[in-house]
PDB file of C-alpha atoms and ligand atoms in Angstrom:
ATOM      1  CA  MET I   1      14.511   0.248  18.339  1.00 72.00           C
ATOM      2  CA  LYS I   2      16.267  -3.199  16.891  1.00 77.00           C
ATOM      3  CA  SER I   3      19.714  -2.510  15.399  1.00 86.00           C
ATOM      4  CA  HIS I   4      19.559  -5.826  13.290  1.00 92.00           C
ATOM      5  CA  CYS I   5      17.000  -7.349  11.119  1.00 95.00           C
ATOM      6  CA  LYS I   6      16.644  -8.998   7.813  1.00 97.00           C
ATOM      7  CA  VAL I   7      14.660  -6.469   6.167  1.00 97.00           C
ATOM      8  CA  VAL I   8      14.103  -2.692   6.634  1.00 97.00           C
ATOM      9  CA  VAL I   9      12.260  -1.053   4.768  1.00 98.00           C
ATOM     10  CA  ILE I  10      12.883   2.701   4.144  1.00 98.00           C
ATOM     11  CA  GLY I  11       9.767   4.894   4.044  1.00 98.00           C
ATOM     12  CA  GLY I  12       5.733   4.611   5.160  1.00 98.00           C
ATOM     13  CA  GLY I  13       4.344   5.809   1.900  1.00 98.00           C
ATOM     14  CA  ILE I  14       2.004   3.423   0.174  1.00 96.00           C
ATOM     15  CA  GLY I  15       4.718   1.762  -1.137  1.00 97.00           C
ATOM     16  CA  GLY I  16       6.660   0.867   2.007  1.00 98.00           C
ATOM     17  CA  CYS I  17       3.540   0.242   3.971  1.00 97.00           C
ATOM     18  CA  SER I  18       2.443  -2.012   0.874  1.00 96.00           C
ATOM     19  CA  THR I  19       5.831  -3.695   1.547  1.00 98.00           C
ATOM     20  CA  LEU I  20       5.592  -4.170   4.925  1.00 98.00           C
ATOM     21  CA  TYR I  21       2.086  -5.764   4.739  1.00 96.00           C
ATOM     22  CA  HIS I  22       2.836  -8.367   2.265  1.00 97.00           C
ATOM     23  CA  LEU I  23       6.250  -9.360   3.631  1.00 98.00           C
ATOM     24  CA  THR I  24       4.307 -10.099   7.069  1.00 97.00           C
ATOM     25  CA  LYS I  25       1.253 -11.719   5.118  1.00 96.00           C
ATOM     26  CA  GLU I  26       4.038 -13.981   3.757  1.00 97.00           C
ATOM     27  CA  GLY I  27       5.283 -14.519   7.478  1.00 98.00           C
ATOM     28  CA  TRP I  28       8.665 -12.976   7.487  1.00 98.00           C
ATOM     29  CA  THR I  29       8.688 -11.496  11.493  1.00 96.00           C
ATOM     30  CA  ASP I  30      12.183  -9.726  11.150  1.00 97.00           C
ATOM     31  CA  VAL I  31      11.120  -6.917   9.234  1.00 97.00           C
ATOM     32  CA  VAL I  32      10.618  -2.962  10.142  1.00 96.00           C
ATOM     33  CA  LEU I  33       9.815  -0.067   8.554  1.00 97.00           C
ATOM     34  CA  VAL I  34      11.439   3.132   9.077  1.00 96.00           C
ATOM     35  CA  GLU I  35       9.669   6.630   8.337  1.00 98.00           C
ATOM     36  CA  ARG I  36      11.090  10.097   9.307  1.00 98.00           C
ATOM     37  CA  ASN I  37       7.965  11.907   9.396  1.00 98.00           C
ATOM     38  CA  GLU I  38       4.938  10.271   9.951  1.00 98.00           C
ATOM     39  CA  LEU I  39       3.605   7.524   8.071  1.00 97.00           C
ATOM     40  CA  THR I  40       1.893   8.319   4.266  1.00 96.00           C
ATOM     41  CA  SER I  41       2.556  12.312   4.992  1.00 97.00           C
ATOM     42  CA  GLY I  42       4.873  12.078   1.640  1.00 98.00           C
ATOM     43  CA  THR I  43       3.234  11.688  -1.869  1.00 97.00           C
ATOM     44  CA  THR I  44       0.688   9.332  -0.536  1.00 96.00           C
ATOM     45  CA  TRP I  45      -0.774  12.084   1.541  1.00 96.00           C
ATOM     46  CA  HIS I  46      -1.255  14.056  -1.529  1.00 96.00           C
ATOM     47  CA  SER I  47      -3.025  10.876  -3.614  1.00 93.00           C
ATOM     48  CA  ALA I  48      -6.631  11.380  -4.918  1.00 87.00           C
ATOM     49  CA  ALA I  49      -6.796   7.816  -3.927  1.00 83.00           C
ATOM     50  CA  GLN I  50      -7.767   5.991  -7.474  1.00 86.00           C
ATOM     51  CA  VAL I  51      -7.118   2.943  -8.638  1.00 86.00           C
ATOM     52  CA  THR I  52      -7.738   2.153 -11.962  1.00 86.00           C
ATOM     53  CA  ASN I  53      -8.195  -1.231 -13.340  1.00 83.00           C
ATOM     54  CA  PHE I  54      -6.455  -0.574 -16.584  1.00 86.00           C
ATOM     55  CA  GLY I  55      -3.385   0.417 -18.013  1.00 88.00           C
ATOM     56  CA  ALA I  56      -0.719  -0.135 -21.102  1.00 92.00           C
ATOM     57  CA  VAL I  57       1.148  -2.624 -19.081  1.00 95.00           C
ATOM     58  CA  GLN I  58       0.247  -6.102 -18.009  1.00 95.00           C
ATOM     59  CA  THR I  59       2.289  -6.294 -14.777  1.00 95.00           C
ATOM     60  CA  MET I  60       0.642  -2.883 -13.686  1.00 92.00           C
ATOM     61  CA  VAL I  61      -2.977  -3.882 -14.657  1.00 93.00           C
ATOM     62  CA  GLY I  62      -2.140  -7.325 -12.651  1.00 95.00           C
ATOM     63  CA  LEU I  63      -0.640  -5.178  -9.584  1.00 92.00           C
ATOM     64  CA  LYS I  64      -4.014  -2.407  -9.947  1.00 91.00           C
ATOM     65  CA  SER I  65      -6.137  -5.965  -9.906  1.00 92.00           C
ATOM     66  CA  HIS I  66      -4.579  -7.234  -6.837  1.00 94.00           C
ATOM     67  CA  SER I  67      -5.255  -3.743  -5.152  1.00 92.00           C
ATOM     68  CA  ILE I  68      -8.371  -3.528  -5.798  1.00 91.00           C
ATOM     69  CA  LYS I  69      -9.207  -7.135  -4.160  1.00 92.00           C
ATOM     70  CA  LEU I  70      -7.360  -5.942  -1.233  1.00 92.00           C
ATOM     71  CA  TYR I  71      -8.908  -2.960  -0.773  1.00 90.00           C
ATOM     72  CA  LYS I  72     -12.100  -4.423  -0.913  1.00 89.00           C
ATOM     73  CA  GLU I  73     -11.223  -7.241   1.666  1.00 91.00           C
ATOM     74  CA  LEU I  74      -9.568  -4.461   3.949  1.00 90.00           C
ATOM     75  CA  ALA I  75     -13.062  -2.577   3.854  1.00 89.00           C
ATOM     76  CA  ALA I  76     -14.813  -5.671   4.769  1.00 90.00           C
ATOM     77  CA  ASP I  77     -12.654  -6.634   7.560  1.00 91.00           C
ATOM     78  CA  PRO I  78     -13.749  -4.928  10.841  1.00 91.00           C
ATOM     79  CA  GLU I  79     -10.276  -4.787  12.529  1.00 89.00           C
ATOM     80  CA  ASN I  80      -9.442  -2.685   9.663  1.00 78.00           C
ATOM     81  CA  PRO I  81     -12.147   0.362   9.157  1.00 76.00           C
ATOM     82  CA  ILE I  82     -11.158   1.800   5.819  1.00 82.00           C
ATOM     83  CA  ASN I  83     -13.485   3.783   3.332  1.00 83.00           C
ATOM     84  CA  TYR I  84     -13.087   2.015  -0.234  1.00 84.00           C
ATOM     85  CA  HIS I  85     -15.796   2.725  -2.912  1.00 82.00           C
ATOM     86  CA  HIS I  86     -15.222   0.618  -5.991  1.00 80.00           C
ATOM     87  CA  ALA I  87     -17.046   1.714  -9.202  1.00 77.00           C
ATOM     88  CA  SER I  88     -16.421  -0.895 -12.271  1.00 71.00           C
ATOM     89  CA  GLY I  89     -14.769   0.823 -15.047  1.00 66.00           C
ATOM     90  CA  GLY I  90     -12.835   4.365 -15.813  1.00 66.00           C
ATOM     91  CA  ILE I  91     -13.030   7.514 -17.904  1.00 63.00           C
ATOM     92  CA  ARG I  92      -9.690   9.098 -18.524  1.00 59.00           C
TER      93      ARG I  92
HETATM   94  C1  FAD B 101      -1.896  15.049  -6.555  1.00 56.19           C
HETATM   95  C2  FAD B 101      -1.572  13.694  -6.191  1.00 56.19           C
HETATM   96  C3  FAD B 101      -2.779  12.804  -6.845  1.00 56.19           C
HETATM   97  C4  FAD B 101      -2.400  11.379  -6.954  1.00 56.19           C
HETATM   98  N1  FAD B 101      -3.483  10.801  -7.632  1.00 56.19           N
HETATM   99  C5  FAD B 101      -3.093   9.507  -7.310  1.00 56.19           C
HETATM  100  C6  FAD B 101      -4.069   8.639  -7.558  1.00 56.19           C
HETATM  101  O1  FAD B 101      -5.435   8.900  -7.596  1.00 56.19           O
HETATM  102  N2  FAD B 101      -3.823   7.202  -7.885  1.00 56.19           N
HETATM  103  C7  FAD B 101      -2.511   6.686  -7.768  1.00 56.19           C
HETATM  104  O2  FAD B 101      -2.547   5.793  -8.135  1.00 56.19           O
HETATM  105  N3  FAD B 101      -1.759   7.630  -7.741  1.00 56.19           N
HETATM  106  C8  FAD B 101      -1.882   9.092  -7.482  1.00 56.19           C
HETATM  107  N4  FAD B 101      -0.622   9.751  -7.022  1.00 56.19           N
HETATM  108  C9  FAD B 101       0.823   9.660  -7.118  1.00 56.19           C
HETATM  109  C10 FAD B 101       0.772   8.440  -5.990  1.00 56.19           C
HETATM  110  O3  FAD B 101       0.239   9.501  -4.811  1.00 56.19           O
HETATM  111  C11 FAD B 101       2.329   7.897  -5.504  1.00 56.19           C
HETATM  112  O4  FAD B 101       2.671   7.697  -6.499  1.00 56.19           O
HETATM  113  C12 FAD B 101       2.676   7.354  -4.226  1.00 56.19           C
HETATM  114  O5  FAD B 101       2.141   8.024  -3.034  1.00 56.19           O
HETATM  115  C13 FAD B 101       3.788   7.081  -4.178  1.00 56.19           C
HETATM  116  O6  FAD B 101       4.448   6.430  -3.271  1.00 56.19           O
HETATM  117  P1  FAD B 101       5.632   6.266  -2.201  1.00 56.19           P
HETATM  118  O7  FAD B 101       5.168   5.375  -1.137  1.00 56.19           O
HETATM  119  O8  FAD B 101       6.473   5.673  -3.541  1.00 56.19           O
HETATM  120  O9  FAD B 101       6.216   7.466  -1.859  1.00 56.19           O
HETATM  121  P2  FAD B 101       5.665   8.565  -0.571  1.00 56.19           P
HETATM  122  O10 FAD B 101       4.467   8.706  -0.258  1.00 56.19           O
HETATM  123  O11 FAD B 101       6.539   9.920  -1.149  1.00 56.19           O
HETATM  124  O12 FAD B 101       6.817   8.049   0.817  1.00 56.19           O
HETATM  125  C14 FAD B 101       7.746   7.971   0.823  1.00 56.19           C
HETATM  126  C15 FAD B 101       8.070   7.964   2.174  1.00 56.19           C
HETATM  127  O13 FAD B 101       9.686   7.843   2.262  1.00 56.19           O
HETATM  128  C16 FAD B 101       9.613   8.918   3.363  1.00 56.19           C
HETATM  129  N5  FAD B 101      11.370   8.934   3.610  1.00 56.19           N
HETATM  130  C17 FAD B 101      11.761   9.760   2.432  1.00 56.19           C
HETATM  131  N6  FAD B 101      13.176   9.611   2.803  1.00 56.19           N
HETATM  132  C18 FAD B 101      13.430   8.878   3.875  1.00 56.19           C
HETATM  133  C19 FAD B 101      14.541   8.364   4.886  1.00 56.19           C
HETATM  134  N7  FAD B 101      15.324   8.567   4.693  1.00 56.19           N
HETATM  135  N8  FAD B 101      14.528   7.100   6.113  1.00 56.19           N
HETATM  136  C20 FAD B 101      13.032   7.637   6.212  1.00 56.19           C
HETATM  137  N9  FAD B 101      11.813   7.755   5.813  1.00 56.19           N
HETATM  138  C21 FAD B 101      11.762   8.810   4.553  1.00 56.19           C
HETATM  139  C22 FAD B 101       8.791   9.980   3.668  1.00 56.19           C
HETATM  140  O14 FAD B 101       8.806  11.001   4.529  1.00 56.19           O
HETATM  141  C23 FAD B 101       7.520   9.790   2.773  1.00 56.19           C
HETATM  142  O15 FAD B 101       6.648   9.258   3.884  1.00 56.19           O
HETATM  143  C24 FAD B 101      -0.681  10.981  -7.278  1.00 56.19           C
HETATM  144  C25 FAD B 101      -0.044  12.151  -7.025  1.00 56.19           C
HETATM  145  C26 FAD B 101      -0.050  13.147  -6.174  1.00 56.19           C
HETATM  146  C27 FAD B 101       1.022  14.469  -6.501  1.00 56.19           C
END
């Protein structure tokens, strides 16, 4: 294992995995993710996995819209076979 790198992401939940994914998408290579258990075994494991597209804060709505677009792209990629169903709208 490397002893030095530019970025160390601690925690392999959705937050850490997303951070690592987006850094590498932006071309960062000297990055590592450290997870003490299994990836997504923390709070993320308990999530109902709903990605809503509404909210009171515009930043969060932008983040959610980005996520919905990304999950659709990943689901359509045969190299990343994930189940993702997106229905428009939501009620709370
Ligand atoms: C029952 C339930 C239902 C939910 N449903 C939804 C939903 O439908 N939609 C939604 O958007 N959100 C939902 N959430 C909220 C969502 O699950 C969390 O906001 C999200 O999973 C948090 O992700 P995270 O990466 O911040 O944390 P985590 O998933 O907890 O990841 C943190 C990781 O860090 C690791 N870690 C901690 N300390 C260290 C250390 N010192 N060294 C190495 N690794 C370490 C842990 O092992 C863990 O894997 C739900 C939450 C719960 C509990």
